[in-house]
PDB file of C-alpha atoms in Angstrom:
ATOM      1  CA  MET A   1     -93.634  31.769  94.393  1.00 66.00           C
ATOM      2  CA  ASN A   2     -90.212  32.329  92.806  1.00 74.00           C
ATOM      3  CA  ALA A   3     -89.782  33.519  89.236  1.00 77.00           C
ATOM      4  CA  ALA A   4     -88.859  30.102  87.810  1.00 81.00           C
ATOM      5  CA  ALA A   5     -91.892  28.425  89.378  1.00 82.00           C
ATOM      6  CA  LEU A   6     -94.180  31.202  88.160  1.00 83.00           C
ATOM      7  CA  SER A   7     -92.828  30.930  84.608  1.00 86.00           C
ATOM      8  CA  SER A   8     -93.459  27.181  84.611  1.00 89.00           C
ATOM      9  CA  GLN A   9     -96.972  27.652  85.970  1.00 89.00           C
ATOM     10  CA  VAL A  10     -97.916  30.231  83.339  1.00 89.00           C
ATOM     11  CA  ALA A  11     -96.400  28.026  80.596  1.00 93.00           C
ATOM     12  CA  SER A  12     -98.536  25.114  81.789  1.00 95.00           C
ATOM     13  CA  GLU A  13    -101.613  27.349  81.622  1.00 93.00           C
ATOM     14  CA  LEU A  14    -100.748  28.279  78.020  1.00 95.00           C
ATOM     15  CA  MET A  15    -100.354  24.603  77.153  1.00 97.00           C
ATOM     16  CA  ARG A  16    -103.707  23.805  78.762  1.00 96.00           C
ATOM     17  CA  GLN A  17    -105.440  26.597  76.818  1.00 96.00           C
ATOM     18  CA  HIS A  18    -104.037  25.360  73.518  1.00 97.00           C
ATOM     19  CA  LEU A  19    -104.957  21.737  74.136  1.00 96.00           C
ATOM     20  CA  SER A  20    -108.456  22.787  75.205  1.00 96.00           C
ATOM     21  CA  GLY A  21    -108.938  25.029  72.161  1.00 96.00           C
ATOM     22  CA  GLU A  22    -109.538  28.144  74.257  1.00 96.00           C
ATOM     23  CA  ARG A  23    -109.418  31.708  72.970  1.00 96.00           C
ATOM     24  CA  PHE A  24    -106.344  33.888  73.470  1.00 96.00           C
ATOM     25  CA  THR A  25    -106.576  35.806  76.734  1.00 91.00           C
ATOM     26  CA  SER A  26    -104.142  38.118  78.501  1.00 88.00           C
ATOM     27  CA  LEU A  27    -102.116  36.547  81.301  1.00 84.00           C
ATOM     28  CA  VAL A  28    -100.350  39.780  82.227  1.00 71.00           C
ATOM     29  CA  GLU A  29    -101.683  39.713  85.774  1.00 64.00           C
ATOM     30  CA  THR A  30     -99.688  36.538  86.450  1.00 62.00           C
ATOM     31  CA  PHE A  31     -96.330  38.206  85.721  1.00 60.00           C
ATOM     32  CA  HIS A  32     -94.155  39.739  88.427  1.00 53.00           C
ATOM     33  CA  ALA A  33     -93.808  42.991  86.495  1.00 48.00           C
ATOM     34  CA  SER A  34     -94.526  44.449  83.078  1.00 51.00           C
ATOM     35  CA  GLU A  35     -91.175  43.519  81.555  1.00 52.00           C
ATOM     36  CA  LYS A  36     -90.622  41.383  78.461  1.00 49.00           C
ATOM     37  CA  VAL A  37     -87.905  39.346  80.154  1.00 50.00           C
ATOM     38  CA  ASN A  38     -90.618  37.685  82.238  1.00 81.00           C
ATOM     39  CA  ALA A  39     -92.581  36.880  79.097  1.00 89.00           C
ATOM     40  CA  TYR A  40     -89.526  35.241  77.546  1.00 93.00           C
ATOM     41  CA  ASP A  41     -88.921  33.211  80.687  1.00 92.00           C
ATOM     42  CA  VAL A  42     -92.455  31.872  80.246  1.00 92.00           C
ATOM     43  CA  GLN A  43     -91.837  31.326  76.519  1.00 96.00           C
ATOM     44  CA  ASP A  44     -88.739  29.259  77.330  1.00 96.00           C
ATOM     45  CA  GLN A  45     -90.777  27.022  79.630  1.00 96.00           C
ATOM     46  CA  TYR A  46     -93.695  26.798  77.206  1.00 97.00           C
ATOM     47  CA  VAL A  47     -91.408  25.788  74.325  1.00 98.00           C
ATOM     48  CA  LYS A  48     -89.785  23.141  76.547  1.00 98.00           C
ATOM     49  CA  GLN A  49     -93.246  21.734  77.249  1.00 98.00           C
ATOM     50  CA  LEU A  50     -94.102  21.741  73.524  1.00 98.00           C
ATOM     51  CA  ILE A  51     -90.843  19.942  72.716  1.00 99.00           C
ATOM     52  CA  ALA A  52     -91.556  17.248  75.309  1.00 98.00           C
ATOM     53  CA  TYR A  53     -95.208  16.874  74.290  1.00 98.00           C
ATOM     54  CA  ARG A  54     -94.518  16.631  70.547  1.00 98.00           C
ATOM     55  CA  ASN A  55     -91.075  14.975  70.689  1.00 98.00           C
ATOM     56  CA  THR A  56     -89.488  17.664  68.563  1.00 99.00           C
ATOM     57  CA  GLU A  57     -86.749  20.294  68.807  1.00 98.00           C
ATOM     58  CA  ILE A  58     -86.056  23.947  68.050  1.00 98.00           C
ATOM     59  CA  TYR A  59     -85.367  24.341  64.333  1.00 98.00           C
ATOM     60  CA  GLY A  60     -85.086  28.113  64.279  1.00 98.00           C
ATOM     61  CA  TYR A  61     -86.715  31.375  65.272  1.00 99.00           C
ATOM     62  CA  LYS A  62     -89.139  34.059  64.193  1.00 99.00           C
ATOM     63  CA  VAL A  63     -88.952  37.810  64.589  1.00 99.00           C
ATOM     64  CA  ALA A  64     -92.379  39.430  64.708  1.00 98.00           C
ATOM     65  CA  LEU A  65     -93.559  43.037  64.375  1.00 98.00           C
ATOM     66  CA  THR A  66     -90.658  44.234  62.260  1.00 98.00           C
ATOM     67  CA  THR A  67     -92.660  46.199  59.684  1.00 98.00           C
ATOM     68  CA  PRO A  68     -94.955  49.245  59.868  1.00 97.00           C
ATOM     69  CA  ALA A  69     -97.865  47.162  58.551  1.00 96.00           C
ATOM     70  CA  MET A  70     -97.633  44.635  61.378  1.00 98.00           C
ATOM     71  CA  ARG A  71     -96.917  47.179  64.113  1.00 97.00           C
ATOM     72  CA  CYS A  72     -99.983  49.140  63.033  1.00 96.00           C
ATOM     73  CA  MET A  73    -102.126  45.984  62.998  1.00 96.00           C
ATOM     74  CA  VAL A  74    -101.067  44.976  66.524  1.00 95.00           C
ATOM     75  CA  GLY A  75    -100.600  48.449  68.008  1.00 95.00           C
ATOM     76  CA  TYR A  76     -97.106  47.858  69.341  1.00 95.00           C
ATOM     77  CA  ASP A  77     -93.905  49.599  68.259  1.00 95.00           C
ATOM     78  CA  ASP A  78     -91.235  47.000  68.946  1.00 96.00           C
ATOM     79  CA  SER A  79     -90.260  43.530  67.766  1.00 98.00           C
ATOM     80  CA  ILE A  80     -90.718  40.229  69.590  1.00 97.00           C
ATOM     81  CA  ALA A  81     -89.151  36.798  69.103  1.00 98.00           C
ATOM     82  CA  GLY A  82     -90.400  33.221  69.083  1.00 99.00           C
ATOM     83  CA  CYS A  83     -89.205  29.713  68.235  1.00 99.00           C
ATOM     84  CA  VAL A  84     -89.917  27.565  65.177  1.00 99.00           C
ATOM     85  CA  LEU A  85     -90.082  23.843  65.960  1.00 99.00           C
ATOM     86  CA  ALA A  86     -88.811  21.124  63.641  1.00 98.00           C
ATOM     87  CA  ASP A  87     -92.107  19.252  63.327  1.00 98.00           C
ATOM     88  CA  GLN A  88     -93.756  22.371  61.890  1.00 98.00           C
ATOM     89  CA  LEU A  89     -91.295  23.110  59.103  1.00 98.00           C
ATOM     90  CA  TYR A  90     -92.840  22.692  55.634  1.00 98.00           C
ATOM     91  CA  ARG A  91     -91.853  22.971  52.000  1.00 98.00           C
ATOM     92  CA  SER A  92     -93.601  25.067  49.382  1.00 99.00           C
ATOM     93  CA  GLY A  93     -96.779  23.478  48.072  1.00 98.00           C
ATOM     94  CA  CYS A  94     -97.649  21.806  51.374  1.00 98.00           C
ATOM     95  CA  MET A  95    -101.158  21.500  52.787  1.00 98.00           C
ATOM     96  CA  VAL A  96    -102.512  22.358  56.240  1.00 98.00           C
ATOM     97  CA  GLN A  97    -105.934  21.705  57.733  1.00 97.00           C
ATOM     98  CA  GLN A  98    -107.801  24.811  58.867  1.00 97.00           C
ATOM     99  CA  ALA A  99    -109.532  22.719  61.539  1.00 96.00           C
ATOM    100  CA  ASP A 100    -106.182  22.180  63.290  1.00 96.00           C
ATOM    101  CA  TYR A 101    -106.089  25.831  64.397  1.00 97.00           C
ATOM    102  CA  GLY A 102    -108.240  28.153  66.480  1.00 97.00           C
ATOM    103  CA  ARG A 103    -108.017  30.902  63.856  1.00 98.00           C
ATOM    104  CA  LEU A 104    -105.379  30.298  61.224  1.00 98.00           C
ATOM    105  CA  LEU A 105    -103.415  33.270  59.988  1.00 98.00           C
ATOM    106  CA  VAL A 106    -100.536  33.529  57.531  1.00 99.00           C
ATOM    107  CA  GLU A 107     -97.705  36.009  57.145  1.00 99.00           C
ATOM    108  CA  PHE A 108     -95.444  36.756  54.177  1.00 99.00           C
ATOM    109  CA  GLU A 109     -91.773  36.829  55.021  1.00 99.00           C
ATOM    110  CA  ILE A 110     -88.104  36.484  54.146  1.00 98.00           C
ATOM    111  CA  ALA A 111     -86.167  33.843  56.089  1.00 98.00           C
ATOM    112  CA  PHE A 112     -82.455  33.035  56.463  1.00 98.00           C
ATOM    113  CA  ARG A 113     -80.528  29.836  57.133  1.00 98.00           C
ATOM    114  CA  MET A 114     -77.303  29.994  59.143  1.00 98.00           C
ATOM    115  CA  VAL A 115     -74.174  28.494  57.550  1.00 98.00           C
ATOM    116  CA  LYS A 116     -72.247  28.266  60.842  1.00 98.00           C
ATOM    117  CA  ASP A 117     -72.693  28.848  64.547  1.00 98.00           C
ATOM    118  CA  VAL A 118     -72.924  32.497  65.555  1.00 98.00           C
ATOM    119  CA  PRO A 119     -70.419  33.005  68.385  1.00 95.00           C
ATOM    120  CA  ALA A 120     -70.935  35.032  71.520  1.00 90.00           C
ATOM    121  CA  SER A 121     -69.963  38.645  70.875  1.00 90.00           C
ATOM    122  CA  LEU A 122     -69.005  41.540  73.126  1.00 87.00           C
ATOM    123  CA  THR A 123     -70.427  44.006  70.599  1.00 96.00           C
ATOM    124  CA  PRO A 124     -73.950  44.068  69.148  1.00 97.00           C
ATOM    125  CA  TRP A 125     -74.541  42.245  65.894  1.00 98.00           C
ATOM    126  CA  THR A 126     -75.285  44.380  62.848  1.00 98.00           C
ATOM    127  CA  ARG A 127     -76.511  43.717  59.335  1.00 96.00           C
ATOM    128  CA  GLU A 128     -72.899  43.760  58.143  1.00 96.00           C
ATOM    129  CA  SER A 129     -71.424  41.532  60.844  1.00 97.00           C
ATOM    130  CA  ILE A 130     -74.168  38.898  60.781  1.00 97.00           C
ATOM    131  CA  PHE A 131     -74.044  38.459  56.999  1.00 96.00           C
ATOM    132  CA  GLU A 132     -71.071  36.074  56.972  1.00 95.00           C
ATOM    133  CA  TYR A 133     -73.093  33.585  59.030  1.00 97.00           C
ATOM    134  CA  VAL A 134     -75.874  33.388  56.428  1.00 97.00           C
ATOM    135  CA  GLU A 135     -75.991  30.443  54.036  1.00 97.00           C
ATOM    136  CA  CYS A 136     -79.051  31.503  52.051  1.00 97.00           C
ATOM    137  CA  ALA A 137     -82.438  33.209  52.237  1.00 97.00           C
ATOM    138  CA  TYR A 138     -85.938  31.965  51.382  1.00 98.00           C
ATOM    139  CA  PRO A 139     -89.340  33.328  50.478  1.00 98.00           C
ATOM    140  CA  ALA A 140     -91.426  32.124  53.406  1.00 99.00           C
ATOM    141  CA  ILE A 141     -94.968  31.921  54.721  1.00 99.00           C
ATOM    142  CA  GLU A 142     -95.341  31.807  58.470  1.00 99.00           C
ATOM    143  CA  ILE A 143     -98.275  29.840  59.865  1.00 99.00           C
ATOM    144  CA  ALA A 144     -99.720  31.222  63.090  1.00 99.00           C
ATOM    145  CA  ASP A 145    -102.798  30.880  65.276  1.00 98.00           C
ATOM    146  CA  ASP A 146    -104.151  33.964  67.043  1.00 98.00           C
ATOM    147  CA  ARG A 147    -106.894  31.959  68.783  1.00 98.00           C
ATOM    148  CA  PHE A 148    -109.400  34.733  68.011  1.00 97.00           C
ATOM    149  CA  ALA A 149    -107.391  37.439  69.752  1.00 96.00           C
ATOM    150  CA  ASP A 150    -108.997  40.876  70.062  1.00 94.00           C
ATOM    151  CA  TYR A 151    -106.722  43.181  68.059  1.00 94.00           C
ATOM    152  CA  ALA A 152    -108.356  46.286  69.497  1.00 92.00           C
ATOM    153  CA  SER A 153    -106.813  45.466  72.888  1.00 90.00           C
ATOM    154  CA  LEU A 154    -103.845  43.381  71.775  1.00 91.00           C
ATOM    155  CA  SER A 155    -101.314  46.088  72.595  1.00 88.00           C
ATOM    156  CA  GLN A 156    -102.209  45.463  76.250  1.00 85.00           C
ATOM    157  CA  SER A 157    -101.457  41.742  75.852  1.00 88.00           C
ATOM    158  CA  ILE A 158     -98.004  41.861  74.236  1.00 90.00           C
ATOM    159  CA  LEU A 159     -96.441  40.075  77.201  1.00 88.00           C
ATOM    160  CA  THR A 160     -98.828  37.171  76.694  1.00 93.00           C
ATOM    161  CA  LEU A 161     -98.235  37.198  72.926  1.00 96.00           C
ATOM    162  CA  ALA A 162     -94.488  36.887  73.526  1.00 95.00           C
ATOM    163  CA  ALA A 163     -94.987  34.186  76.160  1.00 94.00           C
ATOM    164  CA  ASP A 164     -97.269  32.299  73.733  1.00 97.00           C
ATOM    165  CA  ASN A 165     -94.284  31.823  71.403  1.00 98.00           C
ATOM    166  CA  ALA A 166     -95.467  34.783  69.331  1.00 98.00           C
ATOM    167  CA  TRP A 167     -98.290  32.539  68.026  1.00 98.00           C
ATOM    168  CA  ASN A 168     -95.978  30.556  65.745  1.00 99.00           C
ATOM    169  CA  GLN A 169     -97.428  27.329  64.364  1.00 99.00           C
ATOM    170  CA  GLY A 170     -95.031  26.635  61.530  1.00 98.00           C
ATOM    171  CA  LEU A 171     -93.005  27.919  58.610  1.00 99.00           C
ATOM    172  CA  VAL A 172     -93.218  27.153  54.886  1.00 99.00           C
ATOM    173  CA  LEU A 173     -90.036  27.668  52.849  1.00 99.00           C
ATOM    174  CA  GLY A 174     -89.623  28.191  49.115  1.00 98.00           C
ATOM    175  CA  ALA A 175     -86.444  27.562  47.125  1.00 98.00           C
ATOM    176  CA  PRO A 176     -83.213  29.038  48.559  1.00 97.00           C
ATOM    177  CA  ILE A 177     -81.894  32.440  47.512  1.00 95.00           C
ATOM    178  CA  HIS A 178     -78.089  32.483  47.463  1.00 90.00           C
ATOM    179  CA  ASP A 179     -75.362  35.055  48.140  1.00 75.00           C
ATOM    180  CA  ALA A 180     -75.476  37.178  45.016  1.00 67.00           C
ATOM    181  CA  SER A 181     -79.140  38.068  45.578  1.00 83.00           C
ATOM    182  CA  ILE A 182     -79.261  38.517  49.364  1.00 90.00           C
ATOM    183  CA  ASP A 183     -78.258  42.189  49.170  1.00 83.00           C
ATOM    184  CA  GLU A 184     -81.251  42.759  46.893  1.00 89.00           C
ATOM    185  CA  LEU A 185     -83.650  41.723  49.638  1.00 95.00           C
ATOM    186  CA  GLY A 186     -83.838  45.280  50.928  1.00 94.00           C
ATOM    187  CA  SER A 187     -85.288  46.552  47.658  1.00 95.00           C
ATOM    188  CA  ILE A 188     -87.177  43.469  46.445  1.00 95.00           C
ATOM    189  CA  GLU A 189     -90.967  43.718  46.374  1.00 97.00           C
ATOM    190  CA  GLY A 190     -93.050  40.831  47.683  1.00 98.00           C
ATOM    191  CA  VAL A 191     -96.629  40.224  46.591  1.00 99.00           C
ATOM    192  CA  ALA A 192     -99.040  38.282  48.809  1.00 99.00           C
ATOM    193  CA  SER A 193    -102.060  36.553  47.306  1.00 99.00           C
ATOM    194  CA  LEU A 194    -104.998  34.442  48.464  1.00 99.00           C
ATOM    195  CA  ALA A 195    -106.720  32.308  45.840  1.00 98.00           C
ATOM    196  CA  GLY A 196    -104.875  34.185  43.120  1.00 98.00           C
ATOM    197  CA  ILE A 197    -106.058  37.612  44.317  1.00 98.00           C
ATOM    198  CA  GLU A 198    -103.458  40.082  45.545  1.00 99.00           C
ATOM    199  CA  VAL A 199    -104.017  41.046  49.190  1.00 98.00           C
ATOM    200  CA  GLY A 200    -100.930  43.140  49.785  1.00 98.00           C
ATOM    201  CA  ARG A 201     -97.374  43.959  48.796  1.00 97.00           C
ATOM    202  CA  GLY A 202     -94.335  45.306  50.572  1.00 98.00           C
ATOM    203  CA  THR A 203     -90.582  45.698  50.180  1.00 97.00           C
ATOM    204  CA  GLY A 204     -87.731  44.199  52.156  1.00 97.00           C
ATOM    205  CA  LYS A 205     -86.626  47.621  53.398  1.00 97.00           C
ATOM    206  CA  GLU A 206     -89.795  47.756  55.506  1.00 97.00           C
ATOM    207  CA  VAL A 207     -88.281  44.975  57.665  1.00 98.00           C
ATOM    208  CA  LEU A 208     -86.260  47.211  59.996  1.00 98.00           C
ATOM    209  CA  GLY A 209     -84.575  48.744  56.935  1.00 97.00           C
ATOM    210  CA  HIS A 210     -83.384  45.356  55.612  1.00 97.00           C
ATOM    211  CA  PRO A 211     -84.257  41.750  56.591  1.00 98.00           C
ATOM    212  CA  LEU A 212     -80.656  41.258  57.749  1.00 98.00           C
ATOM    213  CA  ASN A 213     -81.311  43.893  60.411  1.00 98.00           C
ATOM    214  CA  ALA A 214     -84.052  41.673  61.810  1.00 99.00           C
ATOM    215  CA  LEU A 215     -81.630  38.742  61.835  1.00 99.00           C
ATOM    216  CA  ALA A 216     -79.102  40.882  63.738  1.00 98.00           C
ATOM    217  CA  TRP A 217     -81.877  41.897  66.167  1.00 98.00           C
ATOM    218  CA  LEU A 218     -82.608  38.227  66.838  1.00 99.00           C
ATOM    219  CA  ALA A 219     -78.919  37.414  67.361  1.00 98.00           C
ATOM    220  CA  ASN A 220     -78.703  40.232  69.900  1.00 98.00           C
ATOM    221  CA  HIS A 221     -81.918  39.105  71.593  1.00 97.00           C
ATOM    222  CA  LEU A 222     -80.575  35.574  71.990  1.00 98.00           C
ATOM    223  CA  SER A 223     -77.239  36.868  73.225  1.00 96.00           C
ATOM    224  CA  GLY A 224     -79.032  38.803  75.927  1.00 94.00           C
ATOM    225  CA  ARG A 225     -80.624  35.540  77.054  1.00 94.00           C
ATOM    226  CA  GLY A 226     -77.380  33.564  77.035  1.00 94.00           C
ATOM    227  CA  SER A 227     -77.949  31.791  73.723  1.00 96.00           C
ATOM    228  CA  THR A 228     -76.764  31.963  70.116  1.00 97.00           C
ATOM    229  CA  LEU A 229     -77.869  30.951  66.635  1.00 98.00           C
ATOM    230  CA  LYS A 230     -76.615  27.569  65.447  1.00 98.00           C
ATOM    231  CA  ARG A 231     -75.529  26.205  62.079  1.00 98.00           C
ATOM    232  CA  GLY A 232     -78.541  25.093  60.037  1.00 98.00           C
ATOM    233  CA  GLN A 233     -81.106  27.053  62.016  1.00 99.00           C
ATOM    234  CA  VAL A 234     -83.632  29.164  60.127  1.00 99.00           C
ATOM    235  CA  VAL A 235     -84.812  32.634  61.129  1.00 99.00           C
ATOM    236  CA  THR A 236     -87.874  34.268  59.593  1.00 99.00           C
ATOM    237  CA  THR A 237     -87.829  38.038  59.795  1.00 99.00           C
ATOM    238  CA  GLY A 238     -91.397  39.385  59.856  1.00 98.00           C
ATOM    239  CA  SER A 239     -94.301  39.931  57.501  1.00 98.00           C
ATOM    240  CA  LEU A 240     -93.982  42.437  54.674  1.00 98.00           C
ATOM    241  CA  VAL A 241     -97.768  42.867  54.629  1.00 97.00           C
ATOM    242  CA  LYS A 242    -100.568  42.539  57.179  1.00 97.00           C
ATOM    243  CA  SER A 243    -101.472  39.077  58.426  1.00 98.00           C
ATOM    244  CA  GLN A 244    -104.170  37.343  56.398  1.00 98.00           C
ATOM    245  CA  PHE A 245    -106.836  34.855  57.445  1.00 98.00           C
ATOM    246  CA  PRO A 246    -107.252  32.287  54.648  1.00 98.00           C
ATOM    247  CA  SER A 247    -110.490  30.354  54.362  1.00 96.00           C
ATOM    248  CA  LYS A 248    -110.750  26.646  53.709  1.00 96.00           C
ATOM    249  CA  GLY A 249    -109.853  25.723  50.126  1.00 97.00           C
ATOM    250  CA  THR A 250    -107.540  28.722  49.625  1.00 98.00           C
ATOM    251  CA  GLU A 251    -104.107  28.677  48.035  1.00 99.00           C
ATOM    252  CA  VAL A 252    -101.800  31.138  49.792  1.00 99.00           C
ATOM    253  CA  SER A 253     -98.835  32.485  47.827  1.00 99.00           C
ATOM    254  CA  PHE A 254     -95.971  34.913  48.311  1.00 99.00           C
ATOM    255  CA  ASP A 255     -93.995  36.020  45.266  1.00 98.00           C
ATOM    256  CA  LEU A 256     -90.580  37.704  45.373  1.00 97.00           C
ATOM    257  CA  GLY A 257     -90.363  38.027  41.596  1.00 95.00           C
ATOM    258  CA  ARG A 258     -87.181  36.605  40.113  1.00 93.00           C
ATOM    259  CA  LEU A 259     -86.024  35.551  43.586  1.00 95.00           C
ATOM    260  CA  GLY A 260     -88.772  32.972  43.829  1.00 96.00           C
ATOM    261  CA  ASN A 261     -92.086  32.249  45.498  1.00 98.00           C
ATOM    262  CA  VAL A 262     -93.711  29.995  48.076  1.00 99.00           C
ATOM    263  CA  THR A 263     -97.209  28.501  48.315  1.00 99.00           C
ATOM    264  CA  LEU A 264     -99.418  26.893  50.931  1.00 99.00           C
ATOM    265  CA  HIS A 265    -102.773  25.129  50.513  1.00 99.00           C
ATOM    266  CA  VAL A 266    -105.441  25.406  53.221  1.00 99.00           C
ATOM    267  CA  HIS A 267    -107.939  22.536  53.429  1.00 97.00           C
TER     268      HIS A 267
END
């Protein structure tokens, strides 16, 4: 079986597992080799299947495992990327149903919206060079579904995690943060709470030194796969604190102080 056919087959298996409500399991044995490029080939096919099934489109991207807290939780010392689809973009104060997920988890992030297309570049993107393509930032809560993954062995299943669109199931955005405050995002402290009780806090500098570095990482990742960021797309840059598992009836909140906050209600 050639690589393209294998990627499509594994993507179809991921789709079947999700529709059947099955637990997360490693599919590493189905890959040609232990290289992330194969996982992203599967992710591309899986996202295409999601788009066709749900009649939606790619709205943006996520960068996962960008902070020490998340790398420690997962046991993997590098970042991975996934797509955010348009039908799962939400505004602050929205409601989701816990029953719609295998095991719902939330992450507390800083996101960016692109003001113009990012062109192909012969040199790697950096925090400084990517900044001019940013329209604004947002406090954000990522919605994900780990389907009861076993975190003790998850480091052995990173290829499957990447192929499974990095578990993304949506993104909740607060009010936009504009130019004058974007530089502050490296030093700003974010506080995560469930039902009004603080569950963690972290600073923007924990996101690869600055959230813009995660955005540059994503631009370079896409470039390596023959793609670029487009005007209006949103990129969320990784959780400042460990993932949380909200119970039914919980209000989830993430507060960036004077730069704003974002909330999500779980029913």
